[in-house]
MMTF fields as JSON, N, C-alpha, C and O atoms, coordinates in Angstrom:
{
  "mmtfVersion": "1.0.0",
  "mmtfProducer": "UNKNOWN",
  "numBonds": 447,
  "numAtoms": 448,
  "numGroups": 112,
  "numChains": 1,
  "numModels": 1,
  "chainsPerModel": [1],
  "groupsPerChain": [112],
  "chainIdList": ["A"],
  "bondAtomList": [4, 2, 8, 6, 12, 10, 16, 14, 20, 18, 24, 22, 28, 26, 32, 30, 36, 34, 40, 38, 44, 42, 48, 46, 52, 50, 56, 54, 60, 58, 64, 62, 68, 66, 72, 70, 76, 74, 80, 78, 84, 82, 88, 86, 92, 90, 96, 94, 100, 98, 104, 102, 108, 106, 112, 110, 116, 114, 120, 118, 124, 122, 128, 126, 132, 130, 136, 134, 140, 138, 144, 142, 148, 146, 152, 150, 156, 154, 160, 158, 164, 162, 168, 166, 172, 170, 176, 174, 180, 178, 184, 182, 188, 186, 192, 190, 196, 194, 200, 198, 204, 202, 208, 206, 212, 210, 216, 214, 220, 218, 224, 222, 228, 226, 232, 230, 236, 234, 240, 238, 244, 242, 248, 246, 252, 250, 256, 254, 260, 258, 264, 262, 268, 266, 272, 270, 276, 274, 280, 278, 284, 282, 288, 286, 292, 290, 296, 294, 300, 298, 304, 302, 308, 306, 312, 310, 316, 314, 320, 318, 324, 322, 328, 326, 332, 330, 336, 334, 340, 338, 344, 342, 348, 346, 352, 350, 356, 354, 360, 358, 364, 362, 368, 366, 372, 370, 376, 374, 380, 378, 384, 382, 388, 386, 392, 390, 396, 394, 400, 398, 404, 402, 408, 406, 412, 410, 416, 414, 420, 418, 424, 422, 428, 426, 432, 430, 436, 434, 440, 438, 444, 442],
  "bondOrderList": [1, 1, 1, 1, 1, 1, 1, 1, 1, 1, 1, 1, 1, 1, 1, 1, 1, 1, 1, 1, 1, 1, 1, 1, 1, 1, 1, 1, 1, 1, 1, 1, 1, 1, 1, 1, 1, 1, 1, 1, 1, 1, 1, 1, 1, 1, 1, 1, 1, 1, 1, 1, 1, 1, 1, 1, 1, 1, 1, 1, 1, 1, 1, 1, 1, 1, 1, 1, 1, 1, 1, 1, 1, 1, 1, 1, 1, 1, 1, 1, 1, 1, 1, 1, 1, 1, 1, 1, 1, 1, 1, 1, 1, 1, 1, 1, 1, 1, 1, 1, 1, 1, 1, 1, 1, 1, 1, 1, 1, 1, 1],
  "groupList": [{"groupName": "MET", "atomNameList": ["N", "CA", "C", "O"], "elementList": ["N", "C", "C", "O"], "formalChargeList": [0, 0, 0, 0], "bondAtomList": [1, 0, 2, 1, 3, 2], "bondOrderList": [1, 1, 2], "singleLetterCode": "M", "chemCompType": "L-PEPTIDE LINKING"}, {"groupName": "SER", "atomNameList": ["N", "CA", "C", "O"], "elementList": ["N", "C", "C", "O"], "formalChargeList": [0, 0, 0, 0], "bondAtomList": [1, 0, 2, 1, 3, 2], "bondOrderList": [1, 1, 2], "singleLetterCode": "S", "chemCompType": "L-PEPTIDE LINKING"}, {"groupName": "GLY", "atomNameList": ["N", "CA", "C", "O"], "elementList": ["N", "C", "C", "O"], "formalChargeList": [0, 0, 0, 0], "bondAtomList": [1, 0, 2, 1, 3, 2], "bondOrderList": [1, 1, 2], "singleLetterCode": "G", "chemCompType": "PEPTIDE LINKING"}, {"groupName": "PRO", "atomNameList": ["N", "CA", "C", "O"], "elementList": ["N", "C", "C", "O"], "formalChargeList": [0, 0, 0, 0], "bondAtomList": [1, 0, 2, 1, 3, 2], "bondOrderList": [1, 1, 2], "singleLetterCode": "P", "chemCompType": "L-PEPTIDE LINKING"}, {"groupName": "LYS", "atomNameList": ["N", "CA", "C", "O"], "elementList": ["N", "C", "C", "O"], "formalChargeList": [0, 0, 0, 0], "bondAtomList": [1, 0, 2, 1, 3, 2], "bondOrderList": [1, 1, 2], "singleLetterCode": "K", "chemCompType": "L-PEPTIDE LINKING"}, {"groupName": "ILE", "atomNameList": ["N", "CA", "C", "O"], "elementList": ["N", "C", "C", "O"], "formalChargeList": [0, 0, 0, 0], "bondAtomList": [1, 0, 2, 1, 3, 2], "bondOrderList": [1, 1, 2], "singleLetterCode": "I", "chemCompType": "L-PEPTIDE LINKING"}, {"groupName": "ASP", "atomNameList": ["N", "CA", "C", "O"], "elementList": ["N", "C", "C", "O"], "formalChargeList": [0, 0, 0, 0], "bondAtomList": [1, 0, 2, 1, 3, 2], "bondOrderList": [1, 1, 2], "singleLetterCode": "D", "chemCompType": "L-PEPTIDE LINKING"}, {"groupName": "TYR", "atomNameList": ["N", "CA", "C", "O"], "elementList": ["N", "C", "C", "O"], "formalChargeList": [0, 0, 0, 0], "bondAtomList": [1, 0, 2, 1, 3, 2], "bondOrderList": [1, 1, 2], "singleLetterCode": "Y", "chemCompType": "L-PEPTIDE LINKING"}, {"groupName": "ALA", "atomNameList": ["N", "CA", "C", "O"], "elementList": ["N", "C", "C", "O"], "formalChargeList": [0, 0, 0, 0], "bondAtomList": [1, 0, 2, 1, 3, 2], "bondOrderList": [1, 1, 2], "singleLetterCode": "A", "chemCompType": "L-PEPTIDE LINKING"}, {"groupName": "LEU", "atomNameList": ["N", "CA", "C", "O"], "elementList": ["N", "C", "C", "O"], "formalChargeList": [0, 0, 0, 0], "bondAtomList": [1, 0, 2, 1, 3, 2], "bondOrderList": [1, 1, 2], "singleLetterCode": "L", "chemCompType": "L-PEPTIDE LINKING"}, {"groupName": "ARG", "atomNameList": ["N", "CA", "C", "O"], "elementList": ["N", "C", "C", "O"], "formalChargeList": [0, 0, 0, 0], "bondAtomList": [1, 0, 2, 1, 3, 2], "bondOrderList": [1, 1, 2], "singleLetterCode": "R", "chemCompType": "L-PEPTIDE LINKING"}, {"groupName": "GLU", "atomNameList": ["N", "CA", "C", "O"], "elementList": ["N", "C", "C", "O"], "formalChargeList": [0, 0, 0, 0], "bondAtomList": [1, 0, 2, 1, 3, 2], "bondOrderList": [1, 1, 2], "singleLetterCode": "E", "chemCompType": "L-PEPTIDE LINKING"}, {"groupName": "GLN", "atomNameList": ["N", "CA", "C", "O"], "elementList": ["N", "C", "C", "O"], "formalChargeList": [0, 0, 0, 0], "bondAtomList": [1, 0, 2, 1, 3, 2], "bondOrderList": [1, 1, 2], "singleLetterCode": "Q", "chemCompType": "L-PEPTIDE LINKING"}, {"groupName": "VAL", "atomNameList": ["N", "CA", "C", "O"], "elementList": ["N", "C", "C", "O"], "formalChargeList": [0, 0, 0, 0], "bondAtomList": [1, 0, 2, 1, 3, 2], "bondOrderList": [1, 1, 2], "singleLetterCode": "V", "chemCompType": "L-PEPTIDE LINKING"}, {"groupName": "ASN", "atomNameList": ["N", "CA", "C", "O"], "elementList": ["N", "C", "C", "O"], "formalChargeList": [0, 0, 0, 0], "bondAtomList": [1, 0, 2, 1, 3, 2], "bondOrderList": [1, 1, 2], "singleLetterCode": "N", "chemCompType": "L-PEPTIDE LINKING"}, {"groupName": "HIS", "atomNameList": ["N", "CA", "C", "O"], "elementList": ["N", "C", "C", "O"], "formalChargeList": [0, 0, 0, 0], "bondAtomList": [1, 0, 2, 1, 3, 2], "bondOrderList": [1, 1, 2], "singleLetterCode": "H", "chemCompType": "L-PEPTIDE LINKING"}, {"groupName": "CYS", "atomNameList": ["N", "CA", "C", "O"], "elementList": ["N", "C", "C", "O"], "formalChargeList": [0, 0, 0, 0], "bondAtomList": [1, 0, 2, 1, 3, 2], "bondOrderList": [1, 1, 2], "singleLetterCode": "C", "chemCompType": "L-PEPTIDE LINKING"}, {"groupName": "PHE", "atomNameList": ["N", "CA", "C", "O"], "elementList": ["N", "C", "C", "O"], "formalChargeList": [0, 0, 0, 0], "bondAtomList": [1, 0, 2, 1, 3, 2], "bondOrderList": [1, 1, 2], "singleLetterCode": "F", "chemCompType": "L-PEPTIDE LINKING"}],
  "groupTypeList": [0, 1, 2, 3, 4, 5, 6, 7, 8, 4, 9, 10, 11, 12, 11, 0, 8, 10, 9, 8, 11, 8, 10, 2, 10, 10, 9, 4, 13, 8, 6, 4, 5, 12, 4, 9, 5, 14, 11, 5, 15, 14, 16, 9, 2, 1, 6, 1, 6, 9, 9, 0, 12, 6, 3, 12, 0, 2, 3, 1, 16, 4, 4, 5, 8, 11, 9, 12, 2, 0, 7, 5, 4, 11, 9, 6, 4, 9, 9, 14, 11, 13, 4, 14, 2, 14, 11, 9, 9, 6, 5, 11, 1, 5, 14, 15, 11, 13, 6, 1, 9, 5, 10, 10, 17, 4, 6, 1, 15, 9, 2, 5],
  "groupIdList": [1, 2, 3, 4, 5, 6, 7, 8, 9, 10, 11, 12, 13, 14, 15, 16, 17, 18, 19, 20, 21, 22, 23, 24, 25, 26, 27, 28, 29, 30, 31, 32, 33, 34, 35, 36, 37, 38, 39, 40, 41, 42, 43, 44, 45, 46, 47, 48, 49, 50, 51, 52, 53, 54, 55, 56, 57, 58, 59, 60, 61, 62, 63, 64, 65, 66, 67, 68, 69, 70, 71, 72, 73, 74, 75, 76, 77, 78, 79, 80, 81, 82, 83, 84, 85, 86, 87, 88, 89, 90, 91, 92, 93, 94, 95, 96, 97, 98, 99, 100, 101, 102, 103, 104, 105, 106, 107, 108, 109, 110, 111, 112],
  "secStructList": [7, 7, 7, 7, 7, 7, 7, 2, 2, 2, 2, 2, 2, 2, 2, 2, 2, 2, 2, 2, 2, 2, 2, 2, 2, 2, 2, 2, 2, 2, 2, 2, 2, 2, 2, 2, 2, 2, 2, 2, 2, 6, 6, 6, 7, 6, 6, 2, 2, 2, 2, 2, 2, 1, 6, 6, 6, 2, 2, 2, 2, 2, 2, 2, 2, 2, 2, 2, 2, 2, 2, 2, 2, 2, 2, 2, 2, 2, 2, 2, 2, 2, 2, 6, 7, 7, 6, 6, 1, 7, 2, 2, 2, 2, 2, 2, 2, 2, 2, 2, 2, 2, 2, 2, 2, 2, 2, 2, 2, 2, 6, 7],
  "xCoordList": [42.37, 41.806, 40.425, 40.217, 39.524, 38.191, 37.896, 38.446, 37.015, 36.64, 35.586, 35.208, 35.125, 34.1, 32.8, 32.457, 32.105, 30.825, 29.764, 29.698, 28.956, 27.884, 26.567, 26.27, 25.795, 24.478, 23.458, 22.901, 23.221, 22.319, 20.882, 20.155, 20.492, 19.138, 18.99, 17.963, 20.027, 19.992, 19.975, 19.242, 20.784, 20.801, 19.435, 18.954, 18.827, 17.504, 16.465, 15.605, 16.552, 15.633, 15.787, 14.794, 17.023, 17.277, 16.741, 16.173, 16.925, 16.434, 14.909, 14.323, 14.274, 12.807, 12.3, 11.283, 12.984, 12.593, 12.745, 11.901, 13.816, 14.044, 12.943, 12.429, 12.589, 11.532, 10.175, 9.394, 9.903, 8.642, 8.58, 7.52, 9.698, 9.733, 9.489, 8.753, 10.099, 9.901, 8.444, 7.869, 7.854, 6.441, 5.549, 4.581, 5.88, 5.116, 5.168, 4.16, 6.337, 6.464, 5.624, 4.963, 5.646, 4.827, 3.343, 2.598, 2.914, 1.494, 1.078, -0.022, 1.958, 1.664, 1.491, 0.563, 2.369, 2.268, 1.041, 0.368, 0.738, -0.455, -1.721, -2.632, -1.778, -2.929, -3.042, -4.135, -1.91, -1.893, -2.426, -3.249, -1.95, -2.38, -3.876, -4.585, -4.362, -5.79, -6.647, -7.695, -6.218, -6.96, -6.981, -8.006, -5.86, -5.802, -6.697, -7.349, -6.73, -7.622, -9.07, -9.84, -9.43, -10.798, -11.1, -12.191, -10.153, -10.359, -10.547, -11.437, -9.71, -9.828, -11.166, -11.854, -11.52, -12.788, -13.982, -14.969, -13.895, -15.017, -14.91, -15.718, -13.942, -13.734, -14.881, -15.071, -15.64, -16.792, -18.041, -18.996, -18.035, -19.187, -20.239, -20.091, -21.283, -22.337, -23.242, -23.983, -23.188, -24.035, -23.314, -23.708, -22.282, -21.483, -22.298, -22.063, -23.245, -24.078, -24.899, -25.031, -25.442, -26.207, -25.304, -25.677, -24.106, -23.173, -22.748, -22.571, -22.586, -22.158, -23.243, -22.939, -24.483, -25.582, -25.77, -26.437, -25.196, -25.305, -24.488, -23.329, -25.083, -24.375, -23.097, -22.127, -23.094, -21.912, -20.86, -19.666, -21.296, -20.37, -19.991, -18.951, -20.8, -20.614, -19.231, -18.59, -18.752, -17.435, -16.305, -15.423, -16.352, -15.322, -15.42, -14.4, -16.624, -16.826, -16.368, -15.795, -16.62, -16.189, -14.665, -14.086, -14.029, -12.563, -12.011, -11.042, -12.625, -12.194, -12.384, -11.526, -13.49, -13.756, -12.694, -12.261, -12.285, -11.221, -9.912, -9.199, -9.609, -8.393, -8.448, -7.455, -9.631, -9.807, -9.423, -8.638, -9.968, -9.693, -8.22, -7.667, -7.593, -6.182, -5.315, -4.439, -5.562, -4.742, -5.064, -4.168, -6.31, -6.665, -5.973, -5.494, -5.916, -5.24, -3.761, -3.222, -3.111, -1.692, -1.487, -0.553, -2.353, -2.244, -2.528, -1.906, -3.463, -3.739, -2.503, -2.212, -1.776, -0.545, 0.453, 1.06, 0.607, 1.538, 1.068, 1.873, -0.23, -0.781, -0.513, -0.122, -0.716, -0.444, 1.043, 1.413, 1.882, 3.326, 3.708, 4.526, 3.113, 3.402, 2.847, 3.525, 1.619, 1.006, 1.773, 1.863, 2.323, 3.045, 4.542, 5.28, 4.989, 6.412, 6.918, 6.151, 8.219, 8.861, 9.798, 9.735, 10.666, 11.525, 12.538, 13.156, 12.727, 13.659, 13.023, 13.724, 11.713, 10.995, 11.438, 11.517, 11.719, 12.144, 10.908, 10.348, 10.496, 9.27, 9.377, 8.378, 10.568, 10.757, 10.507, 9.903, 10.964, 10.751, 9.261, 8.754, 8.572, 7.134, 6.391, 5.482, 6.765, 6.125, 6.333, 5.417, 7.516, 7.805, 6.945, 6.432, 6.795, 5.973, 4.5, 3.816, 4.021, 2.634, 2.439, 1.465, 3.37, 3.28, 3.292, 2.563, 4.112, 4.191, 2.874, 2.401, 2.288, 1.0, -0.085, -0.874, -0.118, -1.139, -0.946, -1.92, 0.292, 0.548, 0.07, -0.576, 0.393, -0.029, -1.545, -2.117, -2.208, -3.673, -4.257, -5.146, -3.771, -4.29, -4.038, -4.899, -2.847, -2.537, -3.448, -3.942, -3.665, -4.523, -5.987, -6.753, -6.366, -7.73, -8.016, -9.112, -7.034, -7.229, -7.2, -7.747, -6.557, -6.469, -7.733, -7.82, -8.703, -9.945, -10.893, -11.993],
  "yCoordList": [19.013, 19.286, 18.647, 17.499, 19.386, 18.833, 18.708, 19.429, 17.775, 17.535, 18.528, 19.445, 18.326, 19.234, 19.106, 18.035, 20.197, 20.211, 19.53, 19.762, 18.709, 18.011, 18.602, 18.645, 19.05, 19.607, 18.474, 18.206, 17.81, 16.662, 17.046, 16.252, 18.239, 18.688, 18.778, 18.392, 19.293, 19.416, 18.024, 17.791, 17.106, 15.74, 15.067, 14.383, 15.259, 14.693, 15.279, 14.561, 16.584, 17.255, 16.702, 16.481, 16.481, 15.93, 14.503, 14.127, 13.712, 12.341, 12.317, 11.513, 13.177, 13.251, 13.672, 13.156, 14.592, 15.017, 13.867, 13.684, 13.095, 11.947, 10.899, 10.346, 10.631, 9.661, 10.144, 9.356, 11.427, 11.992, 11.906, 11.633, 12.136, 12.039, 10.599, 10.366, 9.643, 8.229, 7.837, 7.103, 8.313, 8.024, 8.637, 8.017, 9.846, 10.504, 9.724, 9.613, 9.182, 8.371, 7.102, 6.706, 6.461, 5.253, 5.564, 4.815, 6.667, 7.045, 7.334, 6.976, 7.979, 8.296, 7.01, 6.903, 6.047, 4.776, 3.997, 3.369, 4.023, 3.337, 3.93, 3.192, 5.254, 5.895, 5.48, 5.205, 5.437, 5.037, 3.611, 3.338, 2.707, 1.307, 1.206, 0.485, 1.918, 1.854, 2.376, 1.803, 3.449, 3.98, 2.968, 2.795, 2.302, 1.298, 0.102, -0.44, -0.307, -1.395, -1.001, -1.796, 0.217, 0.699, 0.748, 0.364, 1.213, 1.279, -0.113, -0.331, -1.046, -2.417, -3.014, -3.657, -2.794, -3.327, -2.795, -3.506, -1.563, -0.92, -0.942, -0.306, -1.653, -1.566, -2.151, -1.75, -3.072, -3.614, -2.762, -2.878, -1.93, -1.073, -1.747, -2.895, -1.014, -1.511, -2.543, -3.251, -2.631, -3.575, -4.882, -5.601, -5.203, -6.389, -7.679, -8.601, -7.753, -8.96, -9.161, -10.282, -8.087, -8.184, -8.554, -9.353, -7.96, -8.254, -9.72, -10.33, -10.281, -11.684, -12.632, -13.749, -12.218, -13.061, -12.952, -13.792, -11.938, -11.76, -12.851, -13.069, -13.544, -14.642, -14.195, -14.95, -12.982, -12.508, -11.922, -12.175, -11.153, -10.455, -11.289, -11.045, -12.246, -13.024, -13.638, -13.426, -14.403, -15.034, -14.016, -14.224, -12.93, -11.903, -11.249, -10.992, -10.983, -10.363, -11.287, -10.836, -12.565, -13.526, -13.577, -13.651, -13.536, -13.544, -12.277, -12.34, -11.147, -9.891, -9.957, -9.495, -10.522, -10.65, -11.526, -11.236, -12.587, -13.439, -12.661, -12.745, -11.903, -11.094, -10.029, -9.751, -9.444, -8.446, -9.041, -8.452, -10.187, -10.825, -11.123, -10.905, -11.622, -11.966, -10.72, -10.73, -9.672, -8.465, -7.698, -7.109, -7.696, -7.033, -7.75, -7.102, -9.068, -9.829, -9.451, -9.253, -9.351, -8.972, -7.544, -7.276, -6.642, -5.259, -5.145, -4.336, -5.949, -5.962, -6.376, -5.804, -7.374, -7.81, -6.652, -6.405, -5.956, -4.83, -3.702, -3.069, -3.456, -2.408, -2.731, -1.848, -3.969, -4.367, -4.241, -3.84, -4.585, -4.455, -2.99, -2.683, -2.098, -0.668, -0.153, 0.587, -0.539, -0.075, -0.548, 0.169, -1.751, -2.316, -2.018, -2.413, -1.326, -1.059, 0.078, 0.793, 0.22, 1.331, 2.036, 1.799, 2.9, 3.684, 2.831, 3.313, 1.588, 0.699, 0.001, -0.624, 0.104, -0.525, 0.08, 1.299, -0.783, -0.325, 0.091, -0.7, 1.324, 1.837, 1.941, 1.785, 2.2, 2.285, 0.937, 0.867, -0.124, -1.467, -1.812, -2.384, -1.464, -1.735, -0.912, -1.418, 0.34, 1.2, 0.632, 0.657, 0.129, -0.487, -1.742, -1.984, -2.532, -3.74, -3.404, -4.098, -2.343, -1.89, -1.492, -1.894, -0.701, -0.273, -1.47, -1.492, -2.455, -3.66, -4.44, -4.914, -4.568, -5.258, -4.558, -5.21, -3.254, -2.502, -2.65, -2.801, -2.607, -2.804, -4.183, -4.329, -5.199, -6.562, -6.685, -7.354, -6.052, -6.1, -5.453, -6.022, -4.274, -3.593, -4.389, -4.459, -4.995, -5.806, -7.037, -7.38, -7.692, -8.876, -8.476, -9.214, -7.341, -6.831, -6.469, -6.717, -5.887, -5.49, -6.691, -6.643, -7.771, -8.957, -9.792, -10.774, -9.415, -10.198, -9.792, -10.335],
  "zCoordList": [29.432, 28.139, 28.02, 28.413, 27.49, 27.3, 25.813, 24.98, 25.512, 24.124, 23.666, 24.396, 22.453, 21.937, 22.723, 23.224, 22.814, 23.523, 22.656, 21.449, 23.266, 22.554, 23.022, 24.216, 22.063, 22.37, 22.284, 21.219, 23.426, 23.464, 23.095, 22.498, 23.448, 23.1, 21.583, 21.027, 20.921, 19.459, 18.812, 17.851, 19.344, 18.819, 18.998, 18.094, 20.142, 20.412, 19.456, 18.946, 19.218, 18.295, 16.877, 16.185, 16.449, 15.113, 14.998, 13.972, 16.059, 16.055, 16.009, 15.284, 16.765, 16.757, 15.379, 14.916, 14.722, 13.379, 12.388, 11.511, 12.528, 11.639, 11.835, 10.863, 13.079, 13.365, 12.847, 12.315, 13.004, 12.506, 10.981, 10.417, 10.322, 8.863, 8.409, 7.45, 9.09, 8.756, 8.979, 8.175, 10.048, 10.32, 9.241, 8.801, 8.824, 7.764, 6.461, 5.762, 6.126, 4.902, 5.018, 4.058, 6.187, 6.379, 6.259, 5.627, 6.865, 6.78, 5.34, 4.92, 4.595, 3.194, 2.38, 1.578, 2.583, 1.86, 2.328, 1.51, 3.621, 4.128, 3.503, 3.128, 3.391, 2.751, 1.288, 0.794, 0.605, -0.804, -0.959, -1.833, -0.101, -0.173, 0.099, -0.604, 1.106, 1.44, 0.288, -0.009, -0.36, -1.515, -2.653, -3.312, -2.886, -3.949, -3.633, -4.525, -2.379, -1.977, -2.264, -2.803, -1.905, -2.157, -3.646, -4.066, -4.45, -5.901, -6.493, -7.315, -6.074, -6.591, -6.167, -6.96, -4.912, -4.392, -5.184, -5.371, -5.642, -6.326, -7.85, -8.527, -8.397, -9.851, -10.668, -11.817, -10.121, -10.852, -10.666, -11.435, -9.673, -9.433, -8.57, -8.15, -8.324, -7.428, -8.102, -7.421, -9.415, -10.152, -10.45, -11.368, -9.708, -10.008, -9.934, -10.714, -9.013, -8.919, -10.189, -10.678, -10.711, -11.961, -13.13, -13.988, -13.152, -14.241, -14.226, -15.281, -13.037, -12.945, -13.427, -13.847, -13.377, -13.857, -15.36, -15.964, -15.962, -17.412, -18.102, -17.749, -19.091, -19.765, -20.481, -20.547, -21.013, -21.742, -20.801, -20.966, -19.83, -18.932, -17.71, -17.098, -17.355, -16.131, -15.958, -14.928, -16.958, -16.788, -16.563, -15.73, -17.311, -17.137, -15.765, -15.125, -15.319, -14.008, -12.887, -11.895, -13.049, -12.03, -11.964, -10.88, -13.113, -13.166, -12.5, -11.743, -12.783, -12.166, -10.654, -9.902, -10.205, -8.768, -8.091, -6.976, -8.767, -8.232, -8.132, -7.132, -9.185, -9.175, -8.082, -7.409, -7.924, -6.865, -5.512, -4.769, -5.205, -3.921, -3.725, -2.647, -4.773, -4.688, -4.444, -3.579, -5.196, -5.061, -3.783, -3.177, -3.37, -2.108, -0.95, -0.019, -1.0, 0.057, 0.13, 1.219, -1.017, -1.054, -0.545, 0.211, -0.96, -0.504, 0.992, 1.68, 1.498, 2.938, 3.733, 4.783, 3.225, 3.895, 3.971, 5.013, 2.858, 2.831, 3.743, 4.425, 3.749, 4.612, 6.082, 6.846, 6.477, 7.86, 8.188, 9.292, 7.228, 7.435, 7.664, 8.531, 6.885, 7.035, 8.357, 9.069, 8.689, 9.936, 11.163, 12.159, 11.092, 12.232, 12.188, 13.09, 11.148, 10.971, 11.834, 12.479, 11.826, 12.519, 11.545, 10.339, 12.064, 11.184, 10.439, 9.49, 10.836, 10.144, 8.941, 8.146, 8.805, 7.701, 6.367, 6.219, 5.418, 4.084, 3.294, 2.535, 3.48, 2.884, 1.359, 0.656, 0.854, -0.602, -1.259, -2.329, -0.629, -1.161, -1.169, -2.135, -0.098, -0.028, -1.066, -1.724, -1.217, -2.213, -3.616, -4.438, -3.889, -5.187, -5.385, -6.477, -4.322, -4.402, -4.647, -5.399, -4.012, -4.223, -5.677, -6.314, -6.199, -7.603, -8.546, -9.538, -8.239, -9.057, -9.022, -10.055, -7.836, -7.707, -8.523, -9.207, -8.447, -9.176, -10.68, -11.417, -11.137, -12.581, -13.015, -14.053, -12.207, -12.558, -12.537, -13.398, -11.57, -11.529, -12.773, -13.407, -13.13, -14.309, -15.575, -16.452, -15.674, -16.85, -16.924, -17.998, -15.796, -15.806, -16.005, -16.624, -15.495, -15.628, -17.092, -17.595, -17.759, -19.162, -20.096, -21.198, -19.652, -20.493, -20.514, -21.252, -19.718, -19.634, -20.737, -20.837]
}
């Protein structure tokens, strides 16, 4: 008596599709993080040096610049984790953490 036939080619194809899907999710989150880093980096605009010298705007701009650095550093850590990750990486958890960081940045940015 023989057991059921196993189509190893089909199993390999399914595994490759699963790995490609996981890679696609990681790339999507990495792109999202990189765009957010760019947005945070550019939130003061190209005239930030002039704004920091302004007596009224300077303190607020300096505070925003400090926040920018802090949040960009955190997002960079997550970006590196995603770039160096594999299919076992919990991408949903990282995506949730990114969203949380952005909410906190916007809340702290608006409070200035």
